[in-house]
């Protein structure tokens, strides 16, 4: 339990989110109603939520997985999700769950979960607007209150009729609302001197200024879009994070004038740290993020080198035929990840394998630790002769394997 006046902890926030999780509406949803449910629960435009799902789709399809999870886990208004829908969603989750094995997909899942967590932590106290009730009809409202003829008072050659107010079946005289007679030289009408009592009740408090959801959410959506494009097009991380940090800065500047956007600081601080860390890396040696599998149809389709900054490289050369008397050279370099090469049974291979930190298995020559390397030559099953393959493989942090199939 969190103390009064303090923000709840992570466990309390997650528990409160599950207890008051959004409810998918029976009407107004475009597909499964997930975006409409989140928008109604936290008082934001569902269009912004749909934009967020589209943005996270750039991260290895994580947006699709997050939407399917929301469709499956969020309850439906007025009824329960049908069994056929649950089975269909469970089957769709199986292929979509493979995004967690890819770095962009994992980043997208983390960003999506973090965005939902921050949304509930900052705006979880928002209550969905209740439907407006119909005003009571005249038949059910009872007798209509209004002035009726009341008792009369005589005086100074005139007779005045005092109005009364009917409330239900009880009649009450309302002298404080009466008008004095048009001619009263002696001021004998006592009610003409009656003045209203001063109102000592405090004035109604001014309505509180609504929180500026749009500044934070729009800036967050544009930031995620910028990061998604940078990841999808394999831009250097320093450029990607600097662009996202710039968008956050513009959002916080706009929030300073619109009295909003304070929640952006939570995302701006770690992104600034990442930008500084990536700035220490040379941008001219960035080769992208992701896994790469190579299956060339012939030796002409084999490139001189395969490189990745983060990810795994697999070279499947076991179906290739190397021309007699010809030497083919290729290699691989990965900053953080693994390299594996699968060779045909008969080609002569001269391989050099190295890793700054990790394991090396170079045709049976195994090394492990920091700054390890190994070199090997293998003639294949048919002995020396035929084509020859020269390999030069390196991993910064990871494993290097050359295997004979």
Short mmCIF file of C-alpha atoms in Angstrom, two decimals, residues 7 78-79 93 96 115 143 212 272 381:
data_model
loop_
_atom_site.label_atom_id
_atom_site.label_comp_id
_atom_site.label_asym_id
_atom_site.label_seq_id
_atom_site.Cartn_x
_atom_site.Cartn_y
_atom_site.Cartn_z
CA UNK A 7 2.79 7.92 -6.03
CA UNK A 78 -22.11 -6.19 -21.33
CA UNK A 79 -20.89 -9.65 -22.30
CA UNK A 93 -0.69 -15.06 -30.97
CA UNK A 96 3.07 -13.09 -33.59
CA UNK A 115 3.71 3.61 -22.38
CA UNK A 143 -47.13 19.38 -9.45
CA UNK A 212 -3.33 18.63 -20.92
CA UNK A 272 19.55 11.40 -23.11
CA UNK A 381 35.99 -35.54 -47.10
#
